[in-house]
XYZ file of C-alpha atoms in Angstrom:
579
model
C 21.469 42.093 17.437
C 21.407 38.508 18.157
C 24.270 36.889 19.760
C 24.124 34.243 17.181
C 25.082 36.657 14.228
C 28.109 37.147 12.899
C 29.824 39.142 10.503
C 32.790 39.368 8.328
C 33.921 41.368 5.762
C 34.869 40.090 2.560
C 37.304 41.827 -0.205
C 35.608 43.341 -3.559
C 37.233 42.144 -6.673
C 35.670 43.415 -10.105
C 34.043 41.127 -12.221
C 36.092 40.140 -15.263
C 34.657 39.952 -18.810
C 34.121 36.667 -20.587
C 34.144 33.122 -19.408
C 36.081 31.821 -16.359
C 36.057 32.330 -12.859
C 35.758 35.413 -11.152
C 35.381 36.693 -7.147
C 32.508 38.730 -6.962
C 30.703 41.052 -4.975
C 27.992 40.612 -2.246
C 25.142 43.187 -1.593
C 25.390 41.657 1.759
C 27.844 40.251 4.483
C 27.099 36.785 5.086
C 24.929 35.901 8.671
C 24.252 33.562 10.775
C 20.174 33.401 11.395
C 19.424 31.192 14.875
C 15.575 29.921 13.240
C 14.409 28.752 9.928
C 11.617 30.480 8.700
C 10.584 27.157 7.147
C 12.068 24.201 8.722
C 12.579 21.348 6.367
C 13.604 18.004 7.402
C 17.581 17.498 7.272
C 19.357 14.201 6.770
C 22.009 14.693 8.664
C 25.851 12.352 7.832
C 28.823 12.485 9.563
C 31.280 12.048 6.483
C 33.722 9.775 8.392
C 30.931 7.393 9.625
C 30.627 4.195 7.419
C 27.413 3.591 6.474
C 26.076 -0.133 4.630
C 22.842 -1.312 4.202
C 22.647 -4.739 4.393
C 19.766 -6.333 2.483
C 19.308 -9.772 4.350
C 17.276 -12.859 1.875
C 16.094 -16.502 2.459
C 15.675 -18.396 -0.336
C 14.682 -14.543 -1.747
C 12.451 -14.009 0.615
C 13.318 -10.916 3.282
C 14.659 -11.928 6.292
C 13.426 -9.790 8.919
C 13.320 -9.380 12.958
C 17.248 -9.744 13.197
C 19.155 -8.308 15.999
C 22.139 -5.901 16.182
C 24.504 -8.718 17.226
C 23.745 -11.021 14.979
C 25.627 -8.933 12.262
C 29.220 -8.868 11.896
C 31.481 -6.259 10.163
C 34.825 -6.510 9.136
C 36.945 -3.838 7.281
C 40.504 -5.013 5.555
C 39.953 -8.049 7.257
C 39.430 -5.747 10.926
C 36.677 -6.482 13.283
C 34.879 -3.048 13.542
C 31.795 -1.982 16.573
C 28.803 -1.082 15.069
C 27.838 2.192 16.582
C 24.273 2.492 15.002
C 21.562 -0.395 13.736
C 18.284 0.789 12.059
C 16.225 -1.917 10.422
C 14.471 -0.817 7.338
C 10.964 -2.256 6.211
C 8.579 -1.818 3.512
C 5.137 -1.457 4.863
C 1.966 -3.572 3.690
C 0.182 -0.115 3.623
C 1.480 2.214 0.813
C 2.289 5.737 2.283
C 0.509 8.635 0.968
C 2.831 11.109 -1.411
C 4.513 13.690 1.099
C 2.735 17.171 0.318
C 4.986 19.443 -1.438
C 6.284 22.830 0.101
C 4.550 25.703 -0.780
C 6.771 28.181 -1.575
C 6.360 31.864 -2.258
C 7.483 33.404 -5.721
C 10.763 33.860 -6.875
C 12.025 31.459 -3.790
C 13.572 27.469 -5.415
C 14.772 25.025 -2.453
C 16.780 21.749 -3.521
C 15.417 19.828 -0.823
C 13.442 16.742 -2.153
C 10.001 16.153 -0.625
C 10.197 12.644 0.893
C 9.116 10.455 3.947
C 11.757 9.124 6.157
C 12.782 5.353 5.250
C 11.357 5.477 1.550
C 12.666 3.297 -1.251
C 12.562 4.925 -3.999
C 13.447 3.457 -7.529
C 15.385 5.773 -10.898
C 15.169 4.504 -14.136
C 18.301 5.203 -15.773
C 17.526 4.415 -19.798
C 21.116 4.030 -21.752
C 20.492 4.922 -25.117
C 24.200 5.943 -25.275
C 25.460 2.751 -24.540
C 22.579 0.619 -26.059
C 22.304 -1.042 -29.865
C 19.058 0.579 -31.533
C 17.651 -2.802 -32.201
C 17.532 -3.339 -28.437
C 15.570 -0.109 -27.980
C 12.463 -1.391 -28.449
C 13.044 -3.917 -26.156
C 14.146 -2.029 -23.210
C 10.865 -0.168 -23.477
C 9.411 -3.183 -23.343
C 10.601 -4.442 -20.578
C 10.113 -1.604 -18.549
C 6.679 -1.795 -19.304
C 6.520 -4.974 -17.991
C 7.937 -4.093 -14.692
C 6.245 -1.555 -14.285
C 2.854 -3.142 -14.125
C 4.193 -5.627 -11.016
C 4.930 -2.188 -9.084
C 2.718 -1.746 -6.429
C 1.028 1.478 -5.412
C 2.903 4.223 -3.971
C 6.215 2.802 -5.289
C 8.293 6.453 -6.016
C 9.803 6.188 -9.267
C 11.863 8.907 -12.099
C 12.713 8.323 -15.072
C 16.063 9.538 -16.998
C 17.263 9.010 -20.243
C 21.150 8.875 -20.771
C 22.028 10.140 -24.919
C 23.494 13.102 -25.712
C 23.371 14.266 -22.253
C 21.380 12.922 -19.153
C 17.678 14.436 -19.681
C 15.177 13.751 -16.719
C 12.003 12.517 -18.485
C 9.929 12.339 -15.477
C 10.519 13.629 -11.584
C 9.473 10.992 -8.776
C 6.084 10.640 -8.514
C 3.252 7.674 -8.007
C 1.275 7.780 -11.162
C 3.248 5.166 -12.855
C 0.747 6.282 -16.150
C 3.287 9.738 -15.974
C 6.108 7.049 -16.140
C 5.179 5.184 -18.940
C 4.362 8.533 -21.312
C 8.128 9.881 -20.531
C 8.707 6.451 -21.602
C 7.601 7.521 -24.888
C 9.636 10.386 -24.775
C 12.887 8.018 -24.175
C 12.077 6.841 -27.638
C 12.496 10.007 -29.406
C 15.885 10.858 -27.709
C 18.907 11.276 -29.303
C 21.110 9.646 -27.999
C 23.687 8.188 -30.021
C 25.914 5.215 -29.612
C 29.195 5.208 -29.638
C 32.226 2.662 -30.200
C 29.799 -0.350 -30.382
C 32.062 -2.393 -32.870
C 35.278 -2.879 -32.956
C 36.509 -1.915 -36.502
C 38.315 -5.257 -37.187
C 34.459 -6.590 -37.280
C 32.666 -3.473 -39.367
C 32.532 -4.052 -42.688
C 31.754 -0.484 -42.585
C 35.034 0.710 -41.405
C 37.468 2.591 -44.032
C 40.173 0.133 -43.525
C 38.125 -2.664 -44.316
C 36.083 -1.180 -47.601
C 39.835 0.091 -48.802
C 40.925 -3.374 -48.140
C 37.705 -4.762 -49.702
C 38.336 -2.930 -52.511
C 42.003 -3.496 -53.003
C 40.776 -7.524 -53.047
C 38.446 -6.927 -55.760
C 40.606 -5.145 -58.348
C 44.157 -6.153 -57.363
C 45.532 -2.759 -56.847
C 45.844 -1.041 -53.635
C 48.749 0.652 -51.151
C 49.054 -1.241 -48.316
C 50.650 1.984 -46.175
C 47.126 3.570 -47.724
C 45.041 0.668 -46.091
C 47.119 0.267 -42.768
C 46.912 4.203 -42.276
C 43.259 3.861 -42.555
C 43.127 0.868 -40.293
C 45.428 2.616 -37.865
C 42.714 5.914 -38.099
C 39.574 3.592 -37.296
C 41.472 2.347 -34.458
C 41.969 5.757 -33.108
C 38.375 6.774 -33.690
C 36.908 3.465 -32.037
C 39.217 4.818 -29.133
C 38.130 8.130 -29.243
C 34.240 6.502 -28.898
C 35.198 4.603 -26.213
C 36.330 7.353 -24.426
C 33.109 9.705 -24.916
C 31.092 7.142 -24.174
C 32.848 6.551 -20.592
C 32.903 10.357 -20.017
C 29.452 10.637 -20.599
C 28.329 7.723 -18.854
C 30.870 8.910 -15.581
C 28.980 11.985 -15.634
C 25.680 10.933 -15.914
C 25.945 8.285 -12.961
C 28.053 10.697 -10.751
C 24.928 13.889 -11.514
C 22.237 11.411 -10.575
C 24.440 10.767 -7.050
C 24.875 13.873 -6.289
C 20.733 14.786 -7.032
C 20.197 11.861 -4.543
C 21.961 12.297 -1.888
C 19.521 14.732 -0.194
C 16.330 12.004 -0.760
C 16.401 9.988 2.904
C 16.329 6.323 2.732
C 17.810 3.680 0.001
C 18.061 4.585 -3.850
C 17.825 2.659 -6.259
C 19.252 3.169 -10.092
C 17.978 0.111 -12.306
C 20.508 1.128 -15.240
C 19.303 -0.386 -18.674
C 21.352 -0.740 -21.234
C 23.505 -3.737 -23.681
C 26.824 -2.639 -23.292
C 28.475 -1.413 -19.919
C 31.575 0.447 -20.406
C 34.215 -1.604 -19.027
C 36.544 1.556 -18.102
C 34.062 2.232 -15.227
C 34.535 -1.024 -13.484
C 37.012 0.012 -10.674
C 38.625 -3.670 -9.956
C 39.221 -4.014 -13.812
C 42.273 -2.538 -16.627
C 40.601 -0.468 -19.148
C 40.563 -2.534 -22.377
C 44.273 -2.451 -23.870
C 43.269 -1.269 -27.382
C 41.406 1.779 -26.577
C 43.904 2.413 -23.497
C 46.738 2.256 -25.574
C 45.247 5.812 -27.096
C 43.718 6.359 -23.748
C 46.291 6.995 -21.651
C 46.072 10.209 -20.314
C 42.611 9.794 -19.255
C 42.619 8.918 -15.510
C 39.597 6.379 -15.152
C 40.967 5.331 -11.509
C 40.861 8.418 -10.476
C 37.144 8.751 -11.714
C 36.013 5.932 -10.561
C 37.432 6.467 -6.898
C 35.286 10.145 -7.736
C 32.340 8.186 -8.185
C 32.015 5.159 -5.940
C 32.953 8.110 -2.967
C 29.361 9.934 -4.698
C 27.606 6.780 -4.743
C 28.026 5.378 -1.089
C 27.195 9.079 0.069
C 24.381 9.189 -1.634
C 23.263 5.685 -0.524
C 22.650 4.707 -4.321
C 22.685 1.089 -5.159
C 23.371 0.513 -8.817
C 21.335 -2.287 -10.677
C 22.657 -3.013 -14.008
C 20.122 -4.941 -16.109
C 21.222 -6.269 -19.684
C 17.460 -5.408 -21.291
C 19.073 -7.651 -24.649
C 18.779 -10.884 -22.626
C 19.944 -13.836 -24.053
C 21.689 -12.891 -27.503
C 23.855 -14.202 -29.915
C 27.455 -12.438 -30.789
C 27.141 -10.180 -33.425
C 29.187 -12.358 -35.806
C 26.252 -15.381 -36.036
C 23.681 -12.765 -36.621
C 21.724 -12.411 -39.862
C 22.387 -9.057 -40.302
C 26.344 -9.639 -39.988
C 28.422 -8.935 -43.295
C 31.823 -10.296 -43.914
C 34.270 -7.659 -44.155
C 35.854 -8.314 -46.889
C 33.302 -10.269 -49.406
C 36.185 -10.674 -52.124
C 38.240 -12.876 -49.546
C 36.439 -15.799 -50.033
C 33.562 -16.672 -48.252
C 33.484 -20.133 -46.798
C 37.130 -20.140 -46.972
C 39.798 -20.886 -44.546
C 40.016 -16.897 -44.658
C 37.124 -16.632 -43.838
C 36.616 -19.040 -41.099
C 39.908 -17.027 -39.279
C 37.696 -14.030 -40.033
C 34.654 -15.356 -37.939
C 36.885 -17.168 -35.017
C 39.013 -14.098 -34.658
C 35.722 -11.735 -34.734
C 33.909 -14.323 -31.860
C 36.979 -14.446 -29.752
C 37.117 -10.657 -29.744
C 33.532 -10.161 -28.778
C 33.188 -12.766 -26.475
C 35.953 -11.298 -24.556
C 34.593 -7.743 -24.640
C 31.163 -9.319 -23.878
C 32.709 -10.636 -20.715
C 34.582 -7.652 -19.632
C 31.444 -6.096 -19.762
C 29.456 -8.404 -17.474
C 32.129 -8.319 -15.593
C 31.779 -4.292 -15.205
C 27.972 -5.261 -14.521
C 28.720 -7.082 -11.274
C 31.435 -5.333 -10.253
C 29.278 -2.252 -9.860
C 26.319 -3.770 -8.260
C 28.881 -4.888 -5.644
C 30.641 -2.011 -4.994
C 27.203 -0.426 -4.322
C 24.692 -3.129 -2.442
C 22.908 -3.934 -6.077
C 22.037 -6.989 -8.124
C 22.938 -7.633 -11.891
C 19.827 -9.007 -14.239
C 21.383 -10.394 -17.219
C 21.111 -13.302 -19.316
C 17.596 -13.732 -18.657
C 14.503 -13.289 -21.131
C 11.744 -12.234 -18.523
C 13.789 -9.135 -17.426
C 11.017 -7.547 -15.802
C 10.945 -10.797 -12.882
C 14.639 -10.356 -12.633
C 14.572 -6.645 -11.629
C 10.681 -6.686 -9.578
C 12.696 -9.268 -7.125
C 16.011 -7.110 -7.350
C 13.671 -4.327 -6.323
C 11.665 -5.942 -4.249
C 14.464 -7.304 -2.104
C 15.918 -4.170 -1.311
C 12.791 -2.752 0.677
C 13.983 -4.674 3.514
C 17.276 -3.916 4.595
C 19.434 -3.396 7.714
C 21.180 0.112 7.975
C 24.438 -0.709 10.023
C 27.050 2.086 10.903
C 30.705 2.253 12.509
C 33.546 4.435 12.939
C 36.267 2.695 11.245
C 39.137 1.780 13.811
C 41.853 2.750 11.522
C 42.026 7.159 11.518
C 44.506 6.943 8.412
C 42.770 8.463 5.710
C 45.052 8.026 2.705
C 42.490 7.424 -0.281
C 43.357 3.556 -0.675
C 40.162 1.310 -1.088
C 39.144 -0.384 2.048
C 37.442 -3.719 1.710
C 33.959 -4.645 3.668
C 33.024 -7.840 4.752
C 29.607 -8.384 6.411
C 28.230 -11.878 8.362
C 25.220 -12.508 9.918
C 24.023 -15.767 12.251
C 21.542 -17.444 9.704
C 21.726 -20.114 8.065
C 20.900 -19.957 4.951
C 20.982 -16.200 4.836
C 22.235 -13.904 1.436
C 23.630 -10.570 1.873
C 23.945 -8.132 -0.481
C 25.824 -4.874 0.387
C 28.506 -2.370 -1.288
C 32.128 -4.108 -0.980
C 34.010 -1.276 0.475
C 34.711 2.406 -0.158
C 37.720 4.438 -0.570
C 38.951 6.602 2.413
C 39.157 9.934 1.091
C 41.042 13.056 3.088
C 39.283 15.517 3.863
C 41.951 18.140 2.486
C 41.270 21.626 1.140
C 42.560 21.574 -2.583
C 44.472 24.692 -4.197
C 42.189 27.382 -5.510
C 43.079 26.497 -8.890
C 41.817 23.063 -8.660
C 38.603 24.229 -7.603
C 37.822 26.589 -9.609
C 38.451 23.469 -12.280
C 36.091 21.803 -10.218
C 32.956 23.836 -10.252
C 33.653 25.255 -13.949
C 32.385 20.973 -14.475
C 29.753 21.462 -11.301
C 28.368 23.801 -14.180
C 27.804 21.094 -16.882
C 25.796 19.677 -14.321
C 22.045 20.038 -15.213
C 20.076 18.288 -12.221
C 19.802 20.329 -9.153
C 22.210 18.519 -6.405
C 21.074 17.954 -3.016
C 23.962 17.348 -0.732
C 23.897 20.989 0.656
C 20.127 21.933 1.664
C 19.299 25.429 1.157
C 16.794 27.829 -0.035
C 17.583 30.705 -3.185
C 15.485 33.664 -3.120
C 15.002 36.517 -5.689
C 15.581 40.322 -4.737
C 14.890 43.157 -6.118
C 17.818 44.551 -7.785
C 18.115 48.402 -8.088
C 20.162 48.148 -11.340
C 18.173 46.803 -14.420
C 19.389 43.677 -15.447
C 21.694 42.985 -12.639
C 20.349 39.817 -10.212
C 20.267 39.383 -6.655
C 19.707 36.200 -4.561
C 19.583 35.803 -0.611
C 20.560 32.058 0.395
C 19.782 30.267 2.845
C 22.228 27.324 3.602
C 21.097 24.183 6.258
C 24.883 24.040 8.496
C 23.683 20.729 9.145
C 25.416 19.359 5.954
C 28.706 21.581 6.276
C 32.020 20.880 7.794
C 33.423 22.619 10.545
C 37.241 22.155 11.556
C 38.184 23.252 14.883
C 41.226 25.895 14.969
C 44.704 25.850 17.069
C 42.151 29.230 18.922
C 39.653 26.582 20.106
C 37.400 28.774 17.221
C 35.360 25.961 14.253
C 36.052 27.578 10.967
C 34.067 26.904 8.002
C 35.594 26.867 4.587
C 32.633 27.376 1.719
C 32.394 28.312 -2.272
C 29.339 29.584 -3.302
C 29.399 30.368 -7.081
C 27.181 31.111 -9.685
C 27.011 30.185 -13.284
C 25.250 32.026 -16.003
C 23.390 30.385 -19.346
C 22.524 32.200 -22.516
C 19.153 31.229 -24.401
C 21.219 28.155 -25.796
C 21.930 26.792 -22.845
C 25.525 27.036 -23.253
C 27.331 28.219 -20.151
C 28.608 31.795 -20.203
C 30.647 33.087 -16.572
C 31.227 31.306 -13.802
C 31.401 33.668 -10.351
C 32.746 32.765 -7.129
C 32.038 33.846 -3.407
C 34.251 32.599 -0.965
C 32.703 31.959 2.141
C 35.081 32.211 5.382
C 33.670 31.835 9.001
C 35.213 31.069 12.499
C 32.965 31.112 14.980
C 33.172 30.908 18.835
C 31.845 27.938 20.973
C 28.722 29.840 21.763
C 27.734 30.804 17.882
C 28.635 27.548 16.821
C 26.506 25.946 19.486
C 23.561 28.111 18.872
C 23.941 27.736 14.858
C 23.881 24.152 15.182
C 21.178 24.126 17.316
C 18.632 25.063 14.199
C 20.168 28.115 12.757
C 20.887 28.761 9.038
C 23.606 30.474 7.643
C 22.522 33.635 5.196
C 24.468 34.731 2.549
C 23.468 37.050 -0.630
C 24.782 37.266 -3.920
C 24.987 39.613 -6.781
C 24.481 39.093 -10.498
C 26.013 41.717 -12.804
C 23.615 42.455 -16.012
C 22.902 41.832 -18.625
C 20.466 39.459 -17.472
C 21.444 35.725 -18.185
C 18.602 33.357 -19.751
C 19.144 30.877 -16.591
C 21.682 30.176 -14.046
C 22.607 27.486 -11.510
C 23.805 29.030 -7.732
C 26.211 26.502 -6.224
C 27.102 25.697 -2.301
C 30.398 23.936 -2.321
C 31.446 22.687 1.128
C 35.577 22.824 0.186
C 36.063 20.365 2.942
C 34.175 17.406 1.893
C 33.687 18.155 -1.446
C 29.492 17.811 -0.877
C 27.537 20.055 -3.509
C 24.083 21.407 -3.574
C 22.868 23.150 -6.466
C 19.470 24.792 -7.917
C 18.650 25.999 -11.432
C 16.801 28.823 -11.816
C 15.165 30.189 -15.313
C 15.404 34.073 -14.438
C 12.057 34.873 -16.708
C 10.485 33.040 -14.076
């Protein structure tokens, strides 16, 4: 036997009926395997390097040819050495599409195909968070933008409604882009918490107050329970609108994060949720019934998934320049018995403007903040969208990658600011503002399983953790059995008090019915400490093998997890089991 394999034995614990977690068996004792059968290229991070890419503009032209110390970096205000400088440029030529991997049957890898130092471009449609009169224009303008690509530009498409549906993969044929445009139209996706009820003549409240006006009777604790209820609803929209939004954004990080290169998410939508702006207080009426949900706490969840994944986040407002709802045609007073034209009336229409211009800023105000904290651009306010976002695109093909080790070792999860200069005159940057420094810390078994019961819900395949999933035969009808392959590349090792680096790893599996609804969730634990020498010689292109066993009766589909505990990096692959 190789020197580089090593064993352990693992405890059997019986599977438990129903939903929920459970510790299951192996048909095999995890391995270490010294060569890939297939290599496949790796990114490779060190999760307490700092990584920014700068993107460097001249009256919005790309500034290229700069050197290493013409750059600056400070963190908190801290001058920091920049250990690694890699200047990015698009090329005049357009690369061919990488060829994809030929794999055999019944094998499914989560490593994206992709050549080193490509830009690549997600469409993130917001149906959720978007009026329906606005939906024709956002296809509209995406049309538009899409004819100024050029050739070769990489671009998928995903539609955010009900849930986040990828329309289209990445791919060249921008023709395939513009027909799972078509199919954006036709999702159902349905908005949420759009008006406040003070201003919806829809609202119970307002028609019992309506209709109290028009015949003179009417209980007033009636009207203000009602108005009190409407309130709470609006909240309650708010709410699933920022949970499904959170999730969406923080799936499409973690599906990037295996792509090399700079990503770009041009998010379209009219109304950014103003919970998910990290420098901002969640608006006071819907936090007032809000309270024990913990947006800081998501947002620190999110930014930490975004900068890993090297996303930038482009908000465009596809309604342009628009009038508040109030001076629209459409707009109905709420009550029509309280005398339009009125003085009533005229408080009516102050008190509705004031409120939506004030939400109307928060929102922008979400817009920038998150194409700051990521290295993006806002386009808003503008009529020819499609110019805003080609240049917002167009800019970021050029960019400086700049790396440090921050001085300061004290990782306490506080949000560190970054400040970048460069010796131009002249010169724009455009970078994410800072990140928050996260311990690496190993949480309590019931957190976790908390934490991949959600990895679950998750239905793009995430690419932090490379590795391959292959079927085996099973001796027991029904039952399922997969042999992994898992890259060590993109794990953590933490060296022991023994001199030994120990490895800390859930693998789990979830199970789907023919709904789609998620049915058991089964964990492996994965526990290694390994010597200098097997460490050395895993590292130096090994893989580390693992199996897995799936109890009948055979599930419709199911996702197999790799969970480094560690760092909290995920890969993922979903696997129809008629296939």
């Amino acid at each position: 036997m190789l020197r580089g394999v090593v064993s352990i034995l693992l405890s059997f614990a019986l599977l438990l009926a129903g939903a929920g977690v459970s510790h299951a068996q192996r048909p095999h004792h995890p391995q270490f395997q010294k060569n890939s059968p297939q290599p496949v290229p790796i990114l490779k991070v060190n999760s307490r390097l700092v990584i920014v890419d700068v993107v460097v503009t001249n009256n919005g032209t790309p500034v290229r040819g700069l050197p290493r110390s013409d750059f600056q970096v400070l963190e908190d205000g801290t001058r920091q050495t920049i250990r690694y400088f890699t200047p990015h440029f698009a090329s005049a030529t357009p690369k061919a599409a990488a060829a994809p991997l030929s794999l055999p049957p019944g094998t499914y890898i989560n490593l994206p195909v992709a050549h080193p130092g490509d830009s690549v471009t997600v469409l993130l449609l917001d149906t959720l968070n978007t009026s329906p009169r606005d939906l024709l224009d956002m296809r509209r303008a995406t049309i538009r933008y899409l004819k100024k690509q050029p050739p070769g530009q990489r671009i998928a498409v995903f539609a955010l409604g009900n849930g986040l549906r990828m329309l289209q993969g990445f791919t060249t044929d921008h023709a395939l882009v513009q027909e799972a445009l078509a199919k954006a139209e036709s999702s159902t996706g349905q908005g949420l918490g759009h008006l406040d009820p003070q201003d919806d003549p829809n609202s119970v409240g307002n028609l019992l107050n309506a209709l109290s006006s028009s015949s003179q009777y009417g209980d007033a604790a009636m009207i203000g329970a009602a108005q009190s209820f409407d309130h709470l609803t609006y909240a309650a929209n708010i709410r699933e609108r920022v949970e499904r939004t959170y999730k969406a954004l923080l799936s499409i990080a973690r599906s990037l994060e295996g792509y090399p290169g700079r990503k770009n998410v041009l998010w379209l939508s009219t109304s950014f949720p103003l919970e998910l702006n990290p420098f901002m207080q969640a608006d006071v009426t819907a936090q007032r019934d809000l309270s024990q949900l913990d947006f800081q706490g998501q947002m620190k969840v999110l930014t930490n998934a975004l900068d890993k994944a090297k996303v930038a986040i482009y908000p465009v407002d596809i309604g342009g320049v628009r009038n508040l709802q109030v001076y629209t045609a459409e707009a109905r007073p709420v009550n029509p018995y309280a005398g339009v034209g009125t003085t009533v009336d005229g408080q009516r229409v102050i008190g509705a403007a004031s409120r939506q211009m004030e939400r109307q800023y928060k929102e922008q105000s979400t817009m920038i903040a998150m194409a700051k904290a990521t290295g993006g651009k806002v386009c808003m306010g503008e009529n020819n969208l499609a110019d805003c976002v080609e240049k917002a695109v167009h800019d970021s093909s050029d960019f400086y990658e700049i790396s440090y080790y921050p001085n300061s070792g004290y990782w306490n999860g506080e949000y560190r600011r970054i400040f970048v200069t460069v010796d131009r005159h002249g010169a724009r940057l455009s970078y994410r503002r800072g990140y928050y420094a996260t311990p690496e810390v190993r949480p309590d078994p019931r957190s976790q399983a908390a934490v991949m019961r959600q990895d679950c819900g998750d239905m793009l395949n995430a690419t932090g953790i490379a590795f391959t999933a292959k079927t085996e035969t099973s001796q027991v009808p029904g039952h399922l059995t997969f042999r992994l392959l898992i890259d060590p590349s993109d794990l953590t090792f933490t060296p022991d008090s023994d001199g030994e680096q120990t490895l800390h790893v859930e693998v789990g599996v979830c199970t789907y019915n023919r709904r789609g609804w998620s049915q058991k969730l089964m964990a492996y634990p994965l526990r290694l400490s390994l010597n200098a020498q097997d460490y050395s010689e895993l590292m130096a292109g090994g893989h580390v093998l693992d199996a897995i066993y799936v109890p009948g009766p055979k599930p419709t589909a199911v996702r197999v997890l790799v969970k480094d505990v560690s760092s909290g990096k995920l890969g993922s692959i979903y696997i129809r089991t008629a296939e």
